[in-house]
mmCIF file of the C-alpha atoms, coordinates in Angstrom:
data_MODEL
# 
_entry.id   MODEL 
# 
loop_
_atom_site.group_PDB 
_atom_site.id 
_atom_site.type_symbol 
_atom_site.label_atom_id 
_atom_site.label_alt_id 
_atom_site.label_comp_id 
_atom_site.label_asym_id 
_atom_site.label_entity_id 
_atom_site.label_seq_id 
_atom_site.pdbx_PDB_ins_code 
_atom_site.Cartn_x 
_atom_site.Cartn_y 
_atom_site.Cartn_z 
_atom_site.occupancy 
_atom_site.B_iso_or_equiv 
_atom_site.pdbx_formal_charge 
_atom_site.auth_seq_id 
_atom_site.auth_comp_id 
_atom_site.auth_asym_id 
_atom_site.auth_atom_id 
_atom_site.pdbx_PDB_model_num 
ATOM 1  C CA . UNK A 1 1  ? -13.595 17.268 8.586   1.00 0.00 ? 1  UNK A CA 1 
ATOM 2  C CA . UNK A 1 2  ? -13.042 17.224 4.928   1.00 0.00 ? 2  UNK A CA 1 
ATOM 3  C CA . UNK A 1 3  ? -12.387 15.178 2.097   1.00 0.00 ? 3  UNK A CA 1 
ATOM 4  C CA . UNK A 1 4  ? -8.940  14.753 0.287   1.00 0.00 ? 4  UNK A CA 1 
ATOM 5  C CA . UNK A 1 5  ? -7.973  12.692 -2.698  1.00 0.00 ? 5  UNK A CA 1 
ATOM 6  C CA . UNK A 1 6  ? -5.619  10.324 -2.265  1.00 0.00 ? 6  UNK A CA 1 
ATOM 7  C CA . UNK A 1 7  ? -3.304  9.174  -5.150  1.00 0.00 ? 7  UNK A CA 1 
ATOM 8  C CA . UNK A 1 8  ? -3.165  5.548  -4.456  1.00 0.00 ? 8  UNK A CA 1 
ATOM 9  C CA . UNK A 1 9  ? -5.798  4.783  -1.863  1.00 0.00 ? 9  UNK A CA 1 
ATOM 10 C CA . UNK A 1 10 ? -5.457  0.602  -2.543  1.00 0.00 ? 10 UNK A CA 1 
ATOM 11 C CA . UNK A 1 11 ? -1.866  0.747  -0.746  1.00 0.00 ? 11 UNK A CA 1 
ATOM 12 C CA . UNK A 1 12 ? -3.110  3.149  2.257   1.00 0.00 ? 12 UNK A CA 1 
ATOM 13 C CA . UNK A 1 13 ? -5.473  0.962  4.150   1.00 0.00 ? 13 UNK A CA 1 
ATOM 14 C CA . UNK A 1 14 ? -3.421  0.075  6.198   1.00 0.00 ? 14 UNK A CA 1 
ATOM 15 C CA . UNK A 1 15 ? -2.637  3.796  7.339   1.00 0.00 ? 15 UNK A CA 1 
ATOM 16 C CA . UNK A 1 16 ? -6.004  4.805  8.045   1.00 0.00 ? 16 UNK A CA 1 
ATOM 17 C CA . UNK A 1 17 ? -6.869  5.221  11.748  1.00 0.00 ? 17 UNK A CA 1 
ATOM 18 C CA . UNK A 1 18 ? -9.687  7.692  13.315  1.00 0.00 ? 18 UNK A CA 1 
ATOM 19 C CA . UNK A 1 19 ? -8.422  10.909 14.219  1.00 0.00 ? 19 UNK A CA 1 
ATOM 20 C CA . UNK A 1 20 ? -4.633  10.183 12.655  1.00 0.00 ? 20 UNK A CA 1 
ATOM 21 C CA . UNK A 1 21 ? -2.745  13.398 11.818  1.00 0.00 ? 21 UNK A CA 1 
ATOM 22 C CA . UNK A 1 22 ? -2.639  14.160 8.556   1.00 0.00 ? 22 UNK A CA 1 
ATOM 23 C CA . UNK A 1 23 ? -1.286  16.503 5.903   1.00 0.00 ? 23 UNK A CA 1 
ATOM 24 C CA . UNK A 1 24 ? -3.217  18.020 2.913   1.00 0.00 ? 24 UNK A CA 1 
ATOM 25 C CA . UNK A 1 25 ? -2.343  20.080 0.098   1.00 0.00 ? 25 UNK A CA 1 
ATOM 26 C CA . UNK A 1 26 ? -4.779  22.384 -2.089  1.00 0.00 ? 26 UNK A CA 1 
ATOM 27 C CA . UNK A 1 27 ? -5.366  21.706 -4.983  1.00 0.00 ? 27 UNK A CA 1 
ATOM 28 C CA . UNK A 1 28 ? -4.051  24.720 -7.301  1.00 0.00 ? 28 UNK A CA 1 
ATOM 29 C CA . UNK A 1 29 ? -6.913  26.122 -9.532  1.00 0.00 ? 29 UNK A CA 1 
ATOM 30 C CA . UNK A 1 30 ? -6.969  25.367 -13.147 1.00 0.00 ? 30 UNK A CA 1 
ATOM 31 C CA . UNK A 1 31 ? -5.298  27.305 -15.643 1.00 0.00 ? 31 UNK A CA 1 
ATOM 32 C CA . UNK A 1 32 ? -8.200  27.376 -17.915 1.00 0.00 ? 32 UNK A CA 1 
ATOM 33 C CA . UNK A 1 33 ? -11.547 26.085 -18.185 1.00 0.00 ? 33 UNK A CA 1 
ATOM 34 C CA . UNK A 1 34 ? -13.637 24.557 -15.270 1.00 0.00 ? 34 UNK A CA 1 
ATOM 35 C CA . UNK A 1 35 ? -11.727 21.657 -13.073 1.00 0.00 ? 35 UNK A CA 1 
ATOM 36 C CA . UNK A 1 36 ? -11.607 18.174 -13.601 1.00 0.00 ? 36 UNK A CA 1 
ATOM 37 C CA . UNK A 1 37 ? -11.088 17.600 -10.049 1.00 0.00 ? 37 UNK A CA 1 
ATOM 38 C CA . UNK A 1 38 ? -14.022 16.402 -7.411  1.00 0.00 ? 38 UNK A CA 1 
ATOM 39 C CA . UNK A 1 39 ? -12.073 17.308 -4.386  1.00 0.00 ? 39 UNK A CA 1 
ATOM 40 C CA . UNK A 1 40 ? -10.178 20.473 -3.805  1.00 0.00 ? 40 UNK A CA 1 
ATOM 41 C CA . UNK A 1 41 ? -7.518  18.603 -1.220  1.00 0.00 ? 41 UNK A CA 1 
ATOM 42 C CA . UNK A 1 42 ? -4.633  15.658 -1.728  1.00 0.00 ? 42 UNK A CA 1 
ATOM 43 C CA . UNK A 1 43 ? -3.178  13.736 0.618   1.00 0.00 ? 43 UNK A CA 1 
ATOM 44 C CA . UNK A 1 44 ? 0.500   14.315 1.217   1.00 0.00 ? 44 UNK A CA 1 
ATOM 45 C CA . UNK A 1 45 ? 1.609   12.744 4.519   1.00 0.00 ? 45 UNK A CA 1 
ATOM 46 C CA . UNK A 1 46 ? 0.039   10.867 7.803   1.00 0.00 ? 46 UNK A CA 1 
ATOM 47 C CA . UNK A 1 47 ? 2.096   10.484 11.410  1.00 0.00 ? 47 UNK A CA 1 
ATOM 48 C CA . UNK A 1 48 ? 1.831   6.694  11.796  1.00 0.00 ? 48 UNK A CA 1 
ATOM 49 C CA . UNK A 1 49 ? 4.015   5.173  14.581  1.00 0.00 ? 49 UNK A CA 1 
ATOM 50 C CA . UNK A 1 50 ? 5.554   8.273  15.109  1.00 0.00 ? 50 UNK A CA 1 
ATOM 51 C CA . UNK A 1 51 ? 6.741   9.201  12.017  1.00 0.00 ? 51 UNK A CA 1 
ATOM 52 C CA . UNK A 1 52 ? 5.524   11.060 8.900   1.00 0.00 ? 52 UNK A CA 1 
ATOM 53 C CA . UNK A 1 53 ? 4.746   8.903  6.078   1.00 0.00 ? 53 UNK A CA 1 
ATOM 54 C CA . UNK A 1 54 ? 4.336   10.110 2.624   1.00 0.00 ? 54 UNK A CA 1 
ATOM 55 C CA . UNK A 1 55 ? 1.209   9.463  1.203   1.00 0.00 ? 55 UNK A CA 1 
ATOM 56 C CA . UNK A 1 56 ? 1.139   11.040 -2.361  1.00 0.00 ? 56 UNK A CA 1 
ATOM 57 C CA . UNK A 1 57 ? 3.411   8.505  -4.784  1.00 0.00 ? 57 UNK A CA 1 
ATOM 58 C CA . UNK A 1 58 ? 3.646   11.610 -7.018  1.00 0.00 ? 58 UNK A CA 1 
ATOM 59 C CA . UNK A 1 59 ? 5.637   13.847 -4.694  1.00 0.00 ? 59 UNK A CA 1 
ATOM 60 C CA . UNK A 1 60 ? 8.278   10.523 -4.212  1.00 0.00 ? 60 UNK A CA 1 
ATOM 61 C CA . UNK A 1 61 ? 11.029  11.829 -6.127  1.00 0.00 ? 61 UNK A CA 1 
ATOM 62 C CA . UNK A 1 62 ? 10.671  15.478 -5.241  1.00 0.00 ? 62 UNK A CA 1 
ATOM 63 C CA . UNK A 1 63 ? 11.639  14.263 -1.349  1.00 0.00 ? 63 UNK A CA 1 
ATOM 64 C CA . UNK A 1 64 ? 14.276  12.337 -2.263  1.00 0.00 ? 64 UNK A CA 1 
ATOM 65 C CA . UNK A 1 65 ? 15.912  14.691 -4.255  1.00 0.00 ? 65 UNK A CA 1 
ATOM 66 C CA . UNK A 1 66 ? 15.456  17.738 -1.206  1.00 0.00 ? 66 UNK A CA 1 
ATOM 67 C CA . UNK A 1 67 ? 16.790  14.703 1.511   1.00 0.00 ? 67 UNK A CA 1 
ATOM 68 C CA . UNK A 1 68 ? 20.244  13.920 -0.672  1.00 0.00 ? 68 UNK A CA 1 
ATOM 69 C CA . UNK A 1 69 ? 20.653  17.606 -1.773  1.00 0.00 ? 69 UNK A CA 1 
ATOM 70 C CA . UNK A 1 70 ? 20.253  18.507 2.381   1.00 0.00 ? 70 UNK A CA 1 
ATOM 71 C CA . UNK A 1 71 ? 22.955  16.055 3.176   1.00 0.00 ? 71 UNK A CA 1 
ATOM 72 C CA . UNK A 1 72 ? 20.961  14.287 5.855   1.00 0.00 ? 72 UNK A CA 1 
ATOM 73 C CA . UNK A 1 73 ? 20.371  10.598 4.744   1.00 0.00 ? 73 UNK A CA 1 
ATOM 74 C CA . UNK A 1 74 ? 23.601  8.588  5.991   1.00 0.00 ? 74 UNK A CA 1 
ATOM 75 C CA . UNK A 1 75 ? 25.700  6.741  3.105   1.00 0.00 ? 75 UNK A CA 1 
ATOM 76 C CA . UNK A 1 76 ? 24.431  9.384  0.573   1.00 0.00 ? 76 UNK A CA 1 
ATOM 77 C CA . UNK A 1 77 ? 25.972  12.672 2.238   1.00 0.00 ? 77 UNK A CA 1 
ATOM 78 C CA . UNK A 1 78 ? 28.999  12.554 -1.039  1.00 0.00 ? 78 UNK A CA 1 
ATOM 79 C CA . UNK A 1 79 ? 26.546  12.496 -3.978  1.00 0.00 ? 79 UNK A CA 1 
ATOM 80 C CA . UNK A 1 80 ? 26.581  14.978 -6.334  1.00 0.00 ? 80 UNK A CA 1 
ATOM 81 C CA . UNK A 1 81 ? 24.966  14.045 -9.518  1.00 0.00 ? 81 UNK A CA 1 
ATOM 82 C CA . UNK A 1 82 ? 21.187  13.275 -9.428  1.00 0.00 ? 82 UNK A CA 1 
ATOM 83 C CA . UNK A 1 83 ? 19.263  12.749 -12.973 1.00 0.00 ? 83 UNK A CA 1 
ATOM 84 C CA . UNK A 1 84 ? 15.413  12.091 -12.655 1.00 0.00 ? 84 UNK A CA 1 
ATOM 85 C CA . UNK A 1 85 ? 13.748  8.880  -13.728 1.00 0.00 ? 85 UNK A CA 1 
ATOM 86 C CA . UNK A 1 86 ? 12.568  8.905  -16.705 1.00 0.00 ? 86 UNK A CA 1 
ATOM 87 C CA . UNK A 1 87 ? 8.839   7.677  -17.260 1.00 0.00 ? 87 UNK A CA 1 
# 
């Protein structure tokens, strides 16, 4: 058992079930001076019904962009042109 951060943990409440499957990433080290961080795993994904879930709002786009460039999400297989949003 360990402990992960998790990027928005008001919205995943609802996830959270005793011995669920999930997915952690490590945390990469920093590139200088001692780490901010209190917890050297985040949350990426949890099975829930069946499927995998993405847990870590930060990694949203990065998905989307690897599911429309892999031609695999009906109704999107003729795009060609993606442009990130802008923040």
């Amino acid at each position: 058992q360990v402990s992960a951060h998790c990027v928005n943990p008001g919205r995943m409440e609802g996830f959270v079930r005793h011995g669920a499957t999930v997915y952690l990433s490590v945390a990469p080290a920093p590139k200088a001076g001692p780490s901010k961080r209190k917890l050297p795993f985040t949350w990426e994904l949890i099975e829930h019904n069946g499927m995998l879930m993405g847990c870590n709002t930060h990694r949203a786009e990065i998905l989307a962009r690897r599911v429309v460039e892999a031609r695999v999400l009906p109704g999107l297989q003729d795009y060609h042109v993606m442009v990130a949003e802008w923040s």
